[in-house]
Tab-separated table of C-alpha atoms in Angstrom:
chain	number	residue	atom	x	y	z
D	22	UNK	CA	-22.325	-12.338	81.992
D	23	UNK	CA	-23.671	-11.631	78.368
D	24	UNK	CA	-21.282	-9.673	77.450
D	25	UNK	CA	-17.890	-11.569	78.892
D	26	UNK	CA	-19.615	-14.520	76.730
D	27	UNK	CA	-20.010	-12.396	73.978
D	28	UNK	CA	-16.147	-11.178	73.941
D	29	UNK	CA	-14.703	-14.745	74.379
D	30	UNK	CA	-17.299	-16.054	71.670
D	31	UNK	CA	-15.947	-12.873	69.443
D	32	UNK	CA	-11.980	-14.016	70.375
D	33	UNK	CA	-12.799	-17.354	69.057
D	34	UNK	CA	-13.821	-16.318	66.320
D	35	UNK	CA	-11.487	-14.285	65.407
D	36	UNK	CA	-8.892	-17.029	66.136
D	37	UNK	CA	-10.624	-19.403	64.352
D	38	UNK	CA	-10.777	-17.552	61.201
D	39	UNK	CA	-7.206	-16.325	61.759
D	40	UNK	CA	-6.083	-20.076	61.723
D	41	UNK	CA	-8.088	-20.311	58.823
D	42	UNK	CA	-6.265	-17.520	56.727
D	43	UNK	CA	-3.022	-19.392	58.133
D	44	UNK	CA	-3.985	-22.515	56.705
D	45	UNK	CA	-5.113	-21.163	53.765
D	46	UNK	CA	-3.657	-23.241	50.199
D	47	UNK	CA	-0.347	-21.072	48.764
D	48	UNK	CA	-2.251	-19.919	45.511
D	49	UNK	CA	-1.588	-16.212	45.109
D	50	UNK	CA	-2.204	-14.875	41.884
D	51	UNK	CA	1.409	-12.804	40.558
D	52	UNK	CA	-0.141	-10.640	37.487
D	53	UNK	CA	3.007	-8.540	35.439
D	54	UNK	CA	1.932	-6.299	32.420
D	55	UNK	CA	4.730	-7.573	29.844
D	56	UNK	CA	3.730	-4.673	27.831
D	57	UNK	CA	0.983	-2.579	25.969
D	58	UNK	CA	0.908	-3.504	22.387
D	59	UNK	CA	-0.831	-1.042	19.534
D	60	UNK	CA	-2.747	-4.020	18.262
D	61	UNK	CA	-4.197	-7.239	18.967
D	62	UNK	CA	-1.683	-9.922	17.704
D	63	UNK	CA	-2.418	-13.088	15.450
D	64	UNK	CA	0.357	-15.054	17.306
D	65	UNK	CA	3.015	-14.691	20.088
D	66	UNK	CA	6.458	-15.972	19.008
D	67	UNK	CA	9.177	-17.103	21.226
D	68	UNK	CA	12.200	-15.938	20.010
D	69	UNK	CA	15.705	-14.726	20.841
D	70	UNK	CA	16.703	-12.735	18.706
D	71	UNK	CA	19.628	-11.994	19.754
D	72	UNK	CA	20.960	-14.819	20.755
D	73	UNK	CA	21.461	-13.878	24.307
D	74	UNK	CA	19.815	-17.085	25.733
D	75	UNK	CA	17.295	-15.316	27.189
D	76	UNK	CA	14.110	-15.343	25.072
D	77	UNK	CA	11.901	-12.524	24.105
D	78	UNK	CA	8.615	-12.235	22.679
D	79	UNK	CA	7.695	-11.230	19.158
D	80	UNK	CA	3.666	-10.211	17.899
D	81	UNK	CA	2.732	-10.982	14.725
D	82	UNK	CA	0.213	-9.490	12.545
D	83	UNK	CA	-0.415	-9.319	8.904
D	84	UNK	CA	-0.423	-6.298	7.521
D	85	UNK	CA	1.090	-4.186	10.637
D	86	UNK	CA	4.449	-4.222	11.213
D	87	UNK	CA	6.077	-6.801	13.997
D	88	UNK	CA	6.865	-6.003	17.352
D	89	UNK	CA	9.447	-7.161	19.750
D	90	UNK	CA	8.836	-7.603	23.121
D	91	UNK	CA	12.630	-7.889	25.059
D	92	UNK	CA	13.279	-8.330	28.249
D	93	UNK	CA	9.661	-9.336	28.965
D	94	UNK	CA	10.040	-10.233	33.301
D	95	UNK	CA	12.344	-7.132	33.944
D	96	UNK	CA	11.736	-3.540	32.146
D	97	UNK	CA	9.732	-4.277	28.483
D	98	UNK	CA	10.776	-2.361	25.725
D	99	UNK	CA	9.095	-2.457	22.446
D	100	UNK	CA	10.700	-2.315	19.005
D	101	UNK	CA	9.175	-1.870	15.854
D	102	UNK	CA	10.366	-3.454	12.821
D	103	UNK	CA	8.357	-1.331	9.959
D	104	UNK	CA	10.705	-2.016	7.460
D	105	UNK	CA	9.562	-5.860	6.990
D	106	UNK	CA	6.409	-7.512	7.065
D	107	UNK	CA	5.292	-10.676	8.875
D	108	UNK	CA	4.170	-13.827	6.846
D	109	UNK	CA	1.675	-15.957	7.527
D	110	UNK	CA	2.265	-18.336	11.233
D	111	UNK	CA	0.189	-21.009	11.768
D	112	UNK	CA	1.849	-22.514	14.082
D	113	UNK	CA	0.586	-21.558	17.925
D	114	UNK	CA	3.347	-23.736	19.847
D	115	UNK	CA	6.238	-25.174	19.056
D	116	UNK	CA	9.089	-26.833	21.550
D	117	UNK	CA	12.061	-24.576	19.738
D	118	UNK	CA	13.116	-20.894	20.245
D	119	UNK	CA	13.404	-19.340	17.286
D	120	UNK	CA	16.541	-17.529	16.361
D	121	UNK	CA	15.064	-16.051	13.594
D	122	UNK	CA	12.008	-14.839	12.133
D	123	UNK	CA	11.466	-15.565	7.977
D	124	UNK	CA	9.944	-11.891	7.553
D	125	UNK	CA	9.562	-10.123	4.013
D	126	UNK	CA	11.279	-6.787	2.564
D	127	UNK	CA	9.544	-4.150	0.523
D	128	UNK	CA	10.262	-6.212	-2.741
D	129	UNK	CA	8.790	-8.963	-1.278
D	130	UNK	CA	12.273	-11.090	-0.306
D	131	UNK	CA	11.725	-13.729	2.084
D	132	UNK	CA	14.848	-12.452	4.860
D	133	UNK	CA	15.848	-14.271	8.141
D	134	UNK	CA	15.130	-11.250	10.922
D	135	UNK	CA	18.130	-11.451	13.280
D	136	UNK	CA	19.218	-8.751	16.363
D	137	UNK	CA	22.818	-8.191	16.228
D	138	UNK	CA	22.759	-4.191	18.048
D	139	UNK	CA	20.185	-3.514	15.194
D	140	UNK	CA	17.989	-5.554	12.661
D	141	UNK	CA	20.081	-7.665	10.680
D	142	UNK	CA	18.237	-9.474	7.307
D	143	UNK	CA	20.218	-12.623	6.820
D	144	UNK	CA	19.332	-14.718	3.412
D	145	UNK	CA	18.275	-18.076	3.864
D	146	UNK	CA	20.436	-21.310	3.287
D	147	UNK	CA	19.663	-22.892	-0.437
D	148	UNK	CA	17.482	-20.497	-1.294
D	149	UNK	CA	17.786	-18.024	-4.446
D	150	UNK	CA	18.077	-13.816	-4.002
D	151	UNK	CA	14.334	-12.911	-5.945
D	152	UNK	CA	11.415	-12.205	-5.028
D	153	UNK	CA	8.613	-14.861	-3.930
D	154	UNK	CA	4.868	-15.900	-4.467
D	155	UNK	CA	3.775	-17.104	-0.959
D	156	UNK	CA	5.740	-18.016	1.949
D	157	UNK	CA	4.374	-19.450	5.654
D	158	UNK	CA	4.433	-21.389	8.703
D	159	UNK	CA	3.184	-24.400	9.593
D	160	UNK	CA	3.110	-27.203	11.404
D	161	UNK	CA	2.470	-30.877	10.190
D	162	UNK	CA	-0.563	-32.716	10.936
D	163	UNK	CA	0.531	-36.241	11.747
D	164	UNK	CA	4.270	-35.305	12.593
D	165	UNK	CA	3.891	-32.351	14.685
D	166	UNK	CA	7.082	-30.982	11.931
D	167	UNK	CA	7.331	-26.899	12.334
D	168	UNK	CA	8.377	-25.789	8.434
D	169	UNK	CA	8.627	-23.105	6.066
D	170	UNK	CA	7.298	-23.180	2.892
D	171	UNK	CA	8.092	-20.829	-0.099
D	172	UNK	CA	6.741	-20.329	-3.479
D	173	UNK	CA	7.767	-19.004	-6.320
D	174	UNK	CA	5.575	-20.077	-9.589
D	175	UNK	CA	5.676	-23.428	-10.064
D	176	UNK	CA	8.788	-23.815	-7.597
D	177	UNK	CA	8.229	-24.851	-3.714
D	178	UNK	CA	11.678	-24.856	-1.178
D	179	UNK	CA	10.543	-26.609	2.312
D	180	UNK	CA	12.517	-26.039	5.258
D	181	UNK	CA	12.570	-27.499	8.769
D	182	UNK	CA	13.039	-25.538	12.056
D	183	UNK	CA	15.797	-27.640	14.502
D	184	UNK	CA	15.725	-28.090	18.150
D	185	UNK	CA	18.274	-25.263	18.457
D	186	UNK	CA	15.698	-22.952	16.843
D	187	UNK	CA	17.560	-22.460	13.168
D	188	UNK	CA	16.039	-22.764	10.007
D	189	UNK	CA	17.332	-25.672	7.585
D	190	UNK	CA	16.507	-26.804	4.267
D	191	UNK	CA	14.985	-29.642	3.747
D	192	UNK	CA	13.946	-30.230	0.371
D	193	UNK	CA	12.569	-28.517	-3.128
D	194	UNK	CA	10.037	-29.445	-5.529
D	195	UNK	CA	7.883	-28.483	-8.373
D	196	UNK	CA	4.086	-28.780	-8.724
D	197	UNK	CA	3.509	-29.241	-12.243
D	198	UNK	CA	-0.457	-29.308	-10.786
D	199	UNK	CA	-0.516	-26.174	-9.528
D	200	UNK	CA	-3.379	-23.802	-9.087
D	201	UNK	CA	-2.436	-19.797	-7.589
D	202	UNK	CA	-4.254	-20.799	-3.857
D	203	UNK	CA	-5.479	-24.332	-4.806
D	204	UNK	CA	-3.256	-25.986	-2.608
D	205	UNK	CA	-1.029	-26.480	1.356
D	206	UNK	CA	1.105	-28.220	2.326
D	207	UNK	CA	0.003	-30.778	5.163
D	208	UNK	CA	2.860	-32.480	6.476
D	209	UNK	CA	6.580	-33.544	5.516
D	210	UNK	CA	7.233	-36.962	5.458
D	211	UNK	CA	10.154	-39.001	3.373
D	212	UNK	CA	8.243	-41.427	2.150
D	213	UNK	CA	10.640	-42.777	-0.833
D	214	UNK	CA	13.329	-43.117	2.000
D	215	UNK	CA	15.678	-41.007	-0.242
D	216	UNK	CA	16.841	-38.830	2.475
D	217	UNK	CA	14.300	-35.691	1.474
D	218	UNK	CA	11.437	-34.949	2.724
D	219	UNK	CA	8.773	-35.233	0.603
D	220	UNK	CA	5.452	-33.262	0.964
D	221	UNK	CA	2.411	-34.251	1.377
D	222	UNK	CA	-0.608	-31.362	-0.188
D	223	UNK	CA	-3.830	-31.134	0.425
């Protein structure tokens, strides 16, 4: 008698707990290993590259060279660009893909990295052929504005990254107040309603 109560006890438990699994909320973890990078980034960049319409992921490091992560939910492959170097991202997220990636050449000119079968180093739009100071990018305090900043002496070109993910310009001034590190730029803002943005140090 002990034991036929101690098989049907047994059975419903094992039901029991079998419902439970059934019943059980839908949240499976799904892990994928993108891929095994040689360093520990500063940033992740969405990108494409390309243009393909199917974005990719780009680390970014000072002082080691970037590294392109394509095809990052199928087969990763890695490239290494070691003929550029990376400036200076602040940004951490941003609504835009970008199409291309403000990188720096050997004689430190500011290029716009492109993929078109192999690295392509575009010039950017307004912006004189020479070598520069400082370049970065940021993102404005109060409007949430993702921008590029250049500098070159006394000279500072601004521009704006679009919802498409391109780079335009967006205004130029000079800082006649100018220390070598003294100073950022905060946040873009046209506040003489002239049409240019105007920026706004700190």
């Amino acid at each position: 008698m002990k034991n036929r109560f101690a098989v049907f006890i047994g059975i419903f438990v094992a039901f029991y707990l079998f419902v439970l699994w059934l019943a059980r909320p839908p949240f499976r973890l799904h892990r994928k290993l993108l891929a095994k990078l040689p360093y520990a980034p500063q940033n992740l960049l969405i990108t494409d590259l390309d243009d393909d319409g199917h974005p990719e992921v780009m680390a970014v490091k000072e002082d080691e060279p970037l590294i392109w992560v394509r095809f990052p939910f199928d087969k990763p492959s890695l490239l290494r660009f070691e003929n550029c170097q990376s400036i200076r991202v602040w940004v951490l997220s941003y609504s835009s893909v970008l199409k291309a990636l403000p990188v720096l050449t050997a004689d430190k000119r500011l290029r716009l990295l492109r993929w078109k079968g192999k690295a392509s180093f575009e010039p950017l739009p307004a912006f004189p052929d020479v070598p520069i100071d400082r370049a970065l990018i940021d993102e404005g305090e109060g409007t949430g504005t993702v921008f590029l900043w250049v500098r070159r002496g006394k000279d500072v070109w601004v521009f704006t990254l679009t919802s498409q993910g391109h780079w335009q310009f967006a205004s130029r001034f000079t800082n006649r107040f100018q220390s070598v590190w003294g100073w950022d730029i905060a946040d873009l803002a046209d506040l003489d309603r002239n049409g240019k943005l105007d920026a706004l140090c700190k």
